[in-house]
Amino acid sequence: MTLTLPSTAPTSVAQLMERAQQLAGLTLGELAQLAQLETPEDLRRHKGFSGQLLELWLGASAGSKPEQDFPELGVELKTLPIDEAGRPMETTYVCYAHLTGIAGLTWENSNVRNKLHQVCWVPIEANRQIPPAERRVASAFLWTPTPEQEAALRADWEEIMELIALGQVESITARHGQVMQLRPKAADGNALTDAIGRDGQFIQTRPRGFYLKKTFTRGLLEEAFA
DNA sequence: AAATGATCATGG
DNA sequence: CCATGATCATTT
């Protein structure tokens, strides 16, 4: 059978995962060609290529929205670059971190929890030695945090958000958090945004985002393929 | 070698 | 600038 681009969003989680599973074993080059797209020689200036290609193949709504990729299904799509041993090569970006107006924000209504409540992970071979076009999509899997995983995510989120609320954002480094960290997330070092300063006043600082640490996503791969 | 901090492209 | 898609590249 011929693989064709979906014209509509999946209507069920099962259909989404079925679509994802059909992509396993194919290369990014093959998927790009079938979608009439060019595969970049390297991802240096095309960092979002893999993710956007998979969005297309799974029927995710295009564009940038602070919501899930499949809002009707409550599912977020994440590609996960893996090495030859099947381990994550990079941390995983979760979402932008608001640095002001966070009073009353709780884990339950946070963007992080919303995004990670249900994720369709699509591992992709990503060894730097393999040209993007030859990288293969691996077996996708659906994940919902276990109570233990959610507790760990929540603890990190609460620790980091409290520091932000207390005006300590500039003292937060990627070393904070056991499974999730806060790191710069911007076009360049000149980007600045409002944050709360040490004395409660507004300050300008580099925009930040939440990222899942590799040890965490490595665990997800292990439990999915154990 | 691994991890942290920095950066690239795109659309609204 | 915010937010999406992430990976790059310098520092440890």
PDB file of C-alpha atoms (C1' of nucleotides) in Angstrom:
ATOM      1  CA  MET A   1       0.000   0.000   0.000  1.00  0.00           C
ATOM      2  CA  THR A   2       1.077   3.533  -0.682  1.00  0.00           C
ATOM      3  CA  LEU A   3       1.688   5.873   2.172  1.00  0.00           C
ATOM      4  CA  THR A   4      -0.054   9.205   1.779  1.00  0.00           C
ATOM      5  CA  LEU A   5      -0.181  12.353   3.854  1.00  0.00           C
ATOM      6  CA  PRO A   6      -3.280  12.527   6.069  1.00  0.00           C
ATOM      7  CA  SER A   7      -5.647  15.338   5.183  1.00  0.00           C
ATOM      8  CA  THR A   8      -7.368  15.382   8.540  1.00  0.00           C
ATOM      9  CA  ALA A   9      -6.421  15.178  12.190  1.00  0.00           C
ATOM     10  CA  PRO A  10      -6.723  11.725  13.760  1.00  0.00           C
ATOM     11  CA  THR A  11     -10.121  11.194  15.405  1.00  0.00           C
ATOM     12  CA  SER A  12      -8.902   8.814  18.075  1.00  0.00           C
ATOM     13  CA  VAL A  13      -5.728   8.049  19.959  1.00  0.00           C
ATOM     14  CA  ALA A  14      -5.738   4.605  18.378  1.00  0.00           C
ATOM     15  CA  GLN A  15      -5.813   6.140  14.918  1.00  0.00           C
ATOM     16  CA  LEU A  16      -2.990   8.499  15.827  1.00  0.00           C
ATOM     17  CA  MET A  17      -0.813   5.660  17.059  1.00  0.00           C
ATOM     18  CA  GLU A  18      -1.692   3.587  14.007  1.00  0.00           C
ATOM     19  CA  ARG A  19      -0.489   6.396  11.777  1.00  0.00           C
ATOM     20  CA  ALA A  20       2.662   6.778  13.827  1.00  0.00           C
ATOM     21  CA  GLN A  21       3.409   3.067  13.728  1.00  0.00           C
ATOM     22  CA  GLN A  22       3.209   3.029   9.937  1.00  0.00           C
ATOM     23  CA  LEU A  23       6.098   5.482   9.808  1.00  0.00           C
ATOM     24  CA  ALA A  24       8.450   3.206  11.736  1.00  0.00           C
ATOM     25  CA  GLY A  25      11.425   2.141   9.669  1.00  0.00           C
ATOM     26  CA  LEU A  26      11.075   4.893   7.091  1.00  0.00           C
ATOM     27  CA  THR A  27      13.741   7.557   6.718  1.00  0.00           C
ATOM     28  CA  LEU A  28      13.175  11.272   7.065  1.00  0.00           C
ATOM     29  CA  GLY A  29      14.272  11.573   3.443  1.00  0.00           C
ATOM     30  CA  GLU A  30      11.521   9.196   2.307  1.00  0.00           C
ATOM     31  CA  LEU A  31       8.899  10.971   4.359  1.00  0.00           C
ATOM     32  CA  ALA A  32      10.029  14.366   3.103  1.00  0.00           C
ATOM     33  CA  GLN A  33       9.994  13.225  -0.516  1.00  0.00           C
ATOM     34  CA  LEU A  34       6.484  11.768  -0.184  1.00  0.00           C
ATOM     35  CA  ALA A  35       5.430  15.093   1.282  1.00  0.00           C
ATOM     36  CA  GLN A  36       7.190  16.934  -1.551  1.00  0.00           C
ATOM     37  CA  LEU A  37       9.620  18.594   0.799  1.00  0.00           C
ATOM     38  CA  GLU A  38      13.372  19.006   0.629  1.00  0.00           C
ATOM     39  CA  THR A  39      15.449  17.412   3.337  1.00  0.00           C
ATOM     40  CA  PRO A  40      18.141  19.782   4.615  1.00  0.00           C
ATOM     41  CA  GLU A  41      21.774  18.638   4.396  1.00  0.00           C
ATOM     42  CA  ASP A  42      22.146  19.280   8.094  1.00  0.00           C
ATOM     43  CA  LEU A  43      19.900  20.517  10.844  1.00  0.00           C
ATOM     44  CA  ARG A  44      22.114  23.384  11.899  1.00  0.00           C
ATOM     45  CA  ARG A  45      19.685  25.879  10.414  1.00  0.00           C
ATOM     46  CA  HIS A  46      16.705  23.541  10.387  1.00  0.00           C
ATOM     47  CA  LYS A  47      16.452  22.426  13.975  1.00  0.00           C
ATOM     48  CA  GLY A  48      12.720  21.901  13.849  1.00  0.00           C
ATOM     49  CA  PHE A  49      12.692  19.868  10.631  1.00  0.00           C
ATOM     50  CA  SER A  50      12.072  16.426  12.109  1.00  0.00           C
ATOM     51  CA  GLY A  51       9.323  17.597  14.390  1.00  0.00           C
ATOM     52  CA  GLN A  52       7.506  19.554  11.728  1.00  0.00           C
ATOM     53  CA  LEU A  53       7.758  16.677   9.254  1.00  0.00           C
ATOM     54  CA  LEU A  54       6.198  14.320  11.787  1.00  0.00           C
ATOM     55  CA  GLU A  55       3.447  16.829  12.567  1.00  0.00           C
ATOM     56  CA  LEU A  56       2.587  16.772   8.891  1.00  0.00           C
ATOM     57  CA  TRP A  57       2.557  12.979   8.698  1.00  0.00           C
ATOM     58  CA  LEU A  58       0.422  12.557  11.778  1.00  0.00           C
ATOM     59  CA  GLY A  59      -2.073  15.258  10.937  1.00  0.00           C
ATOM     60  CA  ALA A  60      -1.238  17.649  13.758  1.00  0.00           C
ATOM     61  CA  SER A  61      -2.567  21.171  13.456  1.00  0.00           C
ATOM     62  CA  ALA A  62       0.202  23.380  12.097  1.00  0.00           C
ATOM     63  CA  GLY A  63       1.379  26.587  13.641  1.00  0.00           C
ATOM     64  CA  SER A  64       2.431  27.447  17.139  1.00  0.00           C
ATOM     65  CA  LYS A  65      -0.112  27.217  19.880  1.00  0.00           C
ATOM     66  CA  PRO A  66       0.542  26.875  23.608  1.00  0.00           C
ATOM     67  CA  GLU A  67      -1.717  23.822  23.550  1.00  0.00           C
ATOM     68  CA  GLN A  68      -1.329  20.163  22.729  1.00  0.00           C
ATOM     69  CA  ASP A  69      -0.686  19.065  19.166  1.00  0.00           C
ATOM     70  CA  PHE A  70      -3.894  17.034  19.187  1.00  0.00           C
ATOM     71  CA  PRO A  71      -6.214  19.013  21.468  1.00  0.00           C
ATOM     72  CA  GLU A  72      -9.224  16.830  20.636  1.00  0.00           C
ATOM     73  CA  LEU A  73      -7.312  13.805  21.835  1.00  0.00           C
ATOM     74  CA  GLY A  74      -5.431  15.467  24.670  1.00  0.00           C
ATOM     75  CA  VAL A  75      -2.183  14.225  23.169  1.00  0.00           C
ATOM     76  CA  GLU A  76       1.115  16.014  22.649  1.00  0.00           C
ATOM     77  CA  LEU A  77       3.535  14.942  19.914  1.00  0.00           C
ATOM     78  CA  LYS A  78       7.263  14.806  20.629  1.00  0.00           C
ATOM     79  CA  THR A  79      10.061  13.519  18.456  1.00  0.00           C
ATOM     80  CA  LEU A  80      12.954  12.110  20.454  1.00  0.00           C
ATOM     81  CA  PRO A  81      16.436  11.961  18.906  1.00  0.00           C
ATOM     82  CA  ILE A  82      18.118   8.674  19.854  1.00  0.00           C
ATOM     83  CA  ASP A  83      21.590   7.212  19.368  1.00  0.00           C
ATOM     84  CA  GLU A  84      22.438   3.723  18.091  1.00  0.00           C
ATOM     85  CA  ALA A  85      21.802   2.305  21.554  1.00  0.00           C
ATOM     86  CA  GLY A  86      18.343   3.784  21.641  1.00  0.00           C
ATOM     87  CA  ARG A  87      19.183   6.436  24.212  1.00  0.00           C
ATOM     88  CA  PRO A  88      18.157  10.099  23.990  1.00  0.00           C
ATOM     89  CA  MET A  89      20.752  12.365  22.430  1.00  0.00           C
ATOM     90  CA  GLU A  90      19.222  15.596  23.631  1.00  0.00           C
ATOM     91  CA  THR A  91      17.022  16.983  26.352  1.00  0.00           C
ATOM     92  CA  THR A  92      13.379  17.494  25.366  1.00  0.00           C
ATOM     93  CA  TYR A  93      11.845  20.940  25.189  1.00  0.00           C
ATOM     94  CA  VAL A  94       8.482  21.048  26.935  1.00  0.00           C
ATOM     95  CA  CYS A  95       7.230  24.612  26.849  1.00  0.00           C
ATOM     96  CA  TYR A  96       7.962  28.257  27.397  1.00  0.00           C
ATOM     97  CA  ALA A  97       8.187  29.377  31.007  1.00  0.00           C
ATOM     98  CA  HIS A  98       6.208  32.419  32.065  1.00  0.00           C
ATOM     99  CA  LEU A  99       8.287  34.567  34.381  1.00  0.00           C
ATOM    100  CA  THR A 100       5.601  37.043  35.479  1.00  0.00           C
ATOM    101  CA  GLY A 101       1.922  36.871  36.342  1.00  0.00           C
ATOM    102  CA  ILE A 102       2.355  33.480  37.921  1.00  0.00           C
ATOM    103  CA  ALA A 103       0.505  34.106  41.180  1.00  0.00           C
ATOM    104  CA  GLY A 104      -2.063  31.409  41.747  1.00  0.00           C
ATOM    105  CA  LEU A 105      -0.571  29.130  39.128  1.00  0.00           C
ATOM    106  CA  THR A 106      -0.608  25.512  40.248  1.00  0.00           C
ATOM    107  CA  TRP A 107       0.832  22.301  38.876  1.00  0.00           C
ATOM    108  CA  GLU A 108      -2.662  21.093  38.035  1.00  0.00           C
ATOM    109  CA  ASN A 109      -3.338  23.999  35.694  1.00  0.00           C
ATOM    110  CA  SER A 110       0.219  24.416  34.460  1.00  0.00           C
ATOM    111  CA  ASN A 111       1.225  24.254  30.845  1.00  0.00           C
ATOM    112  CA  VAL A 112       3.851  21.647  31.681  1.00  0.00           C
ATOM    113  CA  ARG A 113       1.322  19.218  33.116  1.00  0.00           C
ATOM    114  CA  ASN A 114      -1.094  19.850  30.279  1.00  0.00           C
ATOM    115  CA  LYS A 115       1.584  19.093  27.710  1.00  0.00           C
ATOM    116  CA  LEU A 116       2.912  16.002  29.402  1.00  0.00           C
ATOM    117  CA  HIS A 117      -0.361  14.392  30.449  1.00  0.00           C
ATOM    118  CA  GLN A 118      -0.327  12.208  27.354  1.00  0.00           C
ATOM    119  CA  VAL A 119       2.516  12.171  24.837  1.00  0.00           C
ATOM    120  CA  CYS A 120       2.997  10.359  21.543  1.00  0.00           C
ATOM    121  CA  TRP A 121       6.768   9.887  21.515  1.00  0.00           C
ATOM    122  CA  VAL A 122       8.390   9.275  18.148  1.00  0.00           C
ATOM    123  CA  PRO A 123      12.027   8.227  18.536  1.00  0.00           C
ATOM    124  CA  ILE A 124      14.211   9.080  15.541  1.00  0.00           C
ATOM    125  CA  GLU A 125      17.767   7.932  14.798  1.00  0.00           C
ATOM    126  CA  ALA A 126      19.807  11.069  15.121  1.00  0.00           C
ATOM    127  CA  ASN A 127      23.484  10.204  15.324  1.00  0.00           C
ATOM    128  CA  ARG A 128      25.338  13.218  13.946  1.00  0.00           C
ATOM    129  CA  GLN A 129      27.181  10.956  11.523  1.00  0.00           C
ATOM    130  CA  ILE A 130      23.937  10.062   9.751  1.00  0.00           C
ATOM    131  CA  PRO A 131      22.712  12.660   7.248  1.00  0.00           C
ATOM    132  CA  PRO A 132      19.169  13.828   8.097  1.00  0.00           C
ATOM    133  CA  ALA A 133      17.704  12.212   4.978  1.00  0.00           C
ATOM    134  CA  GLU A 134      18.962   8.786   6.062  1.00  0.00           C
ATOM    135  CA  ARG A 135      17.769   8.950   9.651  1.00  0.00           C
ATOM    136  CA  ARG A 136      15.060   6.422  10.415  1.00  0.00           C
ATOM    137  CA  VAL A 137      11.902   6.856  12.400  1.00  0.00           C
ATOM    138  CA  ALA A 138      11.628   4.246  15.136  1.00  0.00           C
ATOM    139  CA  SER A 139       8.633   2.779  16.914  1.00  0.00           C
ATOM    140  CA  ALA A 140       6.310   5.397  18.386  1.00  0.00           C
ATOM    141  CA  PHE A 141       4.774   4.892  21.804  1.00  0.00           C
ATOM    142  CA  LEU A 142       2.102   6.529  23.876  1.00  0.00           C
ATOM    143  CA  TRP A 143       3.001   7.642  27.382  1.00  0.00           C
ATOM    144  CA  THR A 144       1.120   8.980  30.365  1.00  0.00           C
ATOM    145  CA  PRO A 145       3.148   9.778  33.491  1.00  0.00           C
ATOM    146  CA  THR A 146       2.996   7.198  36.257  1.00  0.00           C
ATOM    147  CA  PRO A 147       2.117   8.667  39.673  1.00  0.00           C
ATOM    148  CA  GLU A 148       5.817   8.536  40.526  1.00  0.00           C
ATOM    149  CA  GLN A 149       6.840  10.300  37.330  1.00  0.00           C
ATOM    150  CA  GLU A 150       4.207  12.956  37.757  1.00  0.00           C
ATOM    151  CA  ALA A 151       5.300  13.540  41.350  1.00  0.00           C
ATOM    152  CA  ALA A 152       8.884  14.035  40.194  1.00  0.00           C
ATOM    153  CA  LEU A 153       7.836  16.452  37.460  1.00  0.00           C
ATOM    154  CA  ARG A 154       5.625  18.305  39.859  1.00  0.00           C
ATOM    155  CA  ALA A 155       8.371  18.635  42.469  1.00  0.00           C
ATOM    156  CA  ASP A 156      10.757  20.129  39.937  1.00  0.00           C
ATOM    157  CA  TRP A 157       8.100  22.426  38.532  1.00  0.00           C
ATOM    158  CA  GLU A 158       7.152  23.678  41.984  1.00  0.00           C
ATOM    159  CA  GLU A 159      10.761  24.241  43.005  1.00  0.00           C
ATOM    160  CA  ILE A 160      11.554  26.207  39.862  1.00  0.00           C
ATOM    161  CA  MET A 161       8.317  28.204  39.860  1.00  0.00           C
ATOM    162  CA  GLU A 162       8.781  29.152  43.472  1.00  0.00           C
ATOM    163  CA  LEU A 163      12.234  30.532  42.738  1.00  0.00           C
ATOM    164  CA  ILE A 164      10.786  32.502  39.821  1.00  0.00           C
ATOM    165  CA  ALA A 165       7.987  33.844  42.013  1.00  0.00           C
ATOM    166  CA  LEU A 166      10.525  34.831  44.668  1.00  0.00           C
ATOM    167  CA  GLY A 167      12.512  36.863  42.183  1.00  0.00           C
ATOM    168  CA  GLN A 168      15.354  34.371  41.995  1.00  0.00           C
ATOM    169  CA  VAL A 169      15.068  33.532  38.305  1.00  0.00           C
ATOM    170  CA  GLU A 170      18.619  34.615  37.593  1.00  0.00           C
ATOM    171  CA  SER A 171      19.932  32.205  40.195  1.00  0.00           C
ATOM    172  CA  ILE A 172      18.239  29.246  38.546  1.00  0.00           C
ATOM    173  CA  THR A 173      20.561  27.078  36.469  1.00  0.00           C
ATOM    174  CA  ALA A 174      20.049  23.861  34.524  1.00  0.00           C
ATOM    175  CA  ARG A 175      21.257  22.038  37.641  1.00  0.00           C
ATOM    176  CA  HIS A 176      18.015  22.671  39.448  1.00  0.00           C
ATOM    177  CA  GLY A 177      15.484  19.877  39.140  1.00  0.00           C
ATOM    178  CA  GLN A 178      15.900  16.124  39.131  1.00  0.00           C
ATOM    179  CA  VAL A 179      14.002  15.268  35.943  1.00  0.00           C
ATOM    180  CA  MET A 180      13.160  18.644  34.459  1.00  0.00           C
ATOM    181  CA  GLN A 181      15.253  21.791  34.139  1.00  0.00           C
ATOM    182  CA  LEU A 182      14.920  25.441  33.174  1.00  0.00           C
ATOM    183  CA  ARG A 183      17.181  26.716  30.401  1.00  0.00           C
ATOM    184  CA  PRO A 184      17.397  29.676  28.025  1.00  0.00           C
ATOM    185  CA  LYS A 185      14.929  29.531  25.154  1.00  0.00           C
ATOM    186  CA  ALA A 186      15.422  32.402  22.754  1.00  0.00           C
ATOM    187  CA  ALA A 187      16.536  33.433  19.298  1.00  0.00           C
ATOM    188  CA  ASP A 188      19.796  34.797  20.670  1.00  0.00           C
ATOM    189  CA  GLY A 189      21.430  36.384  23.675  1.00  0.00           C
ATOM    190  CA  ASN A 190      19.841  39.738  22.974  1.00  0.00           C
ATOM    191  CA  ALA A 191      16.297  38.556  23.589  1.00  0.00           C
ATOM    192  CA  LEU A 192      14.938  39.896  26.847  1.00  0.00           C
ATOM    193  CA  THR A 193      11.648  39.520  28.671  1.00  0.00           C
ATOM    194  CA  ASP A 194      10.126  40.733  31.920  1.00  0.00           C
ATOM    195  CA  ALA A 195      10.713  38.791  35.102  1.00  0.00           C
ATOM    196  CA  ILE A 196      10.376  39.375  38.830  1.00  0.00           C
ATOM    197  CA  GLY A 197      13.511  40.760  40.451  1.00  0.00           C
ATOM    198  CA  ARG A 198      14.976  40.254  43.915  1.00  0.00           C
ATOM    199  CA  ASP A 199      13.025  43.101  45.444  1.00  0.00           C
ATOM    200  CA  GLY A 200       9.784  42.340  43.651  1.00  0.00           C
ATOM    201  CA  GLN A 201      10.365  44.866  40.900  1.00  0.00           C
ATOM    202  CA  PHE A 202      10.372  43.945  37.209  1.00  0.00           C
ATOM    203  CA  ILE A 203      13.709  43.090  35.653  1.00  0.00           C
ATOM    204  CA  GLN A 204      14.757  42.099  32.146  1.00  0.00           C
ATOM    205  CA  THR A 205      16.143  38.621  31.675  1.00  0.00           C
ATOM    206  CA  ARG A 206      16.665  35.976  29.016  1.00  0.00           C
ATOM    207  CA  PRO A 207      13.523  34.015  28.150  1.00  0.00           C
ATOM    208  CA  ARG A 208      13.492  30.468  29.558  1.00  0.00           C
ATOM    209  CA  GLY A 209      11.855  27.156  28.791  1.00  0.00           C
ATOM    210  CA  PHE A 210      11.303  23.838  30.562  1.00  0.00           C
ATOM    211  CA  TYR A 211      13.229  20.813  29.320  1.00  0.00           C
ATOM    212  CA  LEU A 212      13.065  17.121  30.273  1.00  0.00           C
ATOM    213  CA  LYS A 213      16.470  15.753  31.225  1.00  0.00           C
ATOM    214  CA  LYS A 214      17.890  12.861  29.263  1.00  0.00           C
ATOM    215  CA  THR A 215      17.832  10.516  32.233  1.00  0.00           C
ATOM    216  CA  PHE A 216      14.077  10.971  32.411  1.00  0.00           C
ATOM    217  CA  THR A 217      13.337  10.332  28.742  1.00  0.00           C
ATOM    218  CA  ARG A 218      15.809   7.452  28.763  1.00  0.00           C
ATOM    219  CA  GLY A 219      13.624   5.869  31.419  1.00  0.00           C
ATOM    220  CA  LEU A 220      10.539   6.315  29.257  1.00  0.00           C
ATOM    221  CA  LEU A 221      12.222   4.523  26.362  1.00  0.00           C
ATOM    222  CA  GLU A 222      13.327   1.725  28.645  1.00  0.00           C
ATOM    223  CA  GLU A 223       9.891   1.125  30.090  1.00  0.00           C
ATOM    224  CA  ALA A 224       8.276   1.339  26.652  1.00  0.00           C
ATOM    225  CA  PHE A 225      10.575  -1.200  25.062  1.00  0.00           C
ATOM    226  CA  ALA A 226      11.482  -3.397  28.023  1.00  0.00           C
TER     227      ALA A 226
ATOM    228  C1'  DA B   1      31.915  12.758  26.985  1.00  0.00           C
ATOM    229  C1'  DA B   2      28.227  15.001  29.060  1.00  0.00           C
ATOM    230  C1'  DA B   3      25.741  18.804  30.311  1.00  0.00           C
ATOM    231  C1'  DT B   4      24.714  23.625  30.292  1.00  0.00           C
ATOM    232  C1'  DG B   5      23.863  27.675  28.095  1.00  0.00           C
ATOM    233  C1'  DA B   6      23.118  29.561  23.368  1.00  0.00           C
ATOM    234  C1'  DT B   7      21.057  29.568  19.052  1.00  0.00           C
ATOM    235  C1'  DC B   8      18.213  28.846  14.310  1.00  0.00           C
ATOM    236  C1'  DA B   9      13.671  29.021  11.548  1.00  0.00           C
ATOM    237  C1'  DT B  10       8.917  30.171  11.336  1.00  0.00           C
ATOM    238  C1'  DG B  11       4.224  32.316  12.180  1.00  0.00           C
ATOM    239  C1'  DG B  12       1.262  35.206  14.788  1.00  0.00           C
TER     240       DG B  12
ATOM    241  C1'  DC C   1       8.225  39.359  21.732  1.00  0.00           C
ATOM    242  C1'  DC C   2       5.919  34.693  22.394  1.00  0.00           C
ATOM    243  C1'  DA C   3       5.567  30.154  21.291  1.00  0.00           C
ATOM    244  C1'  DT C   4       6.120  26.400  18.280  1.00  0.00           C
ATOM    245  C1'  DG C   5       9.587  22.867  16.316  1.00  0.00           C
ATOM    246  C1'  DA C   6      14.234  21.541  18.469  1.00  0.00           C
ATOM    247  C1'  DT C   7      19.734  21.005  17.974  1.00  0.00           C
ATOM    248  C1'  DC C   8      24.075  23.363  18.316  1.00  0.00           C
ATOM    249  C1'  DA C   9      28.380  24.393  20.447  1.00  0.00           C
ATOM    250  C1'  DT C  10      31.000  25.999  24.255  1.00  0.00           C
ATOM    251  C1'  DT C  11      32.115  24.893  28.838  1.00  0.00           C
ATOM    252  C1'  DT C  12      32.855  21.518  32.480  1.00  0.00           C
TER     253       DT C  12
END
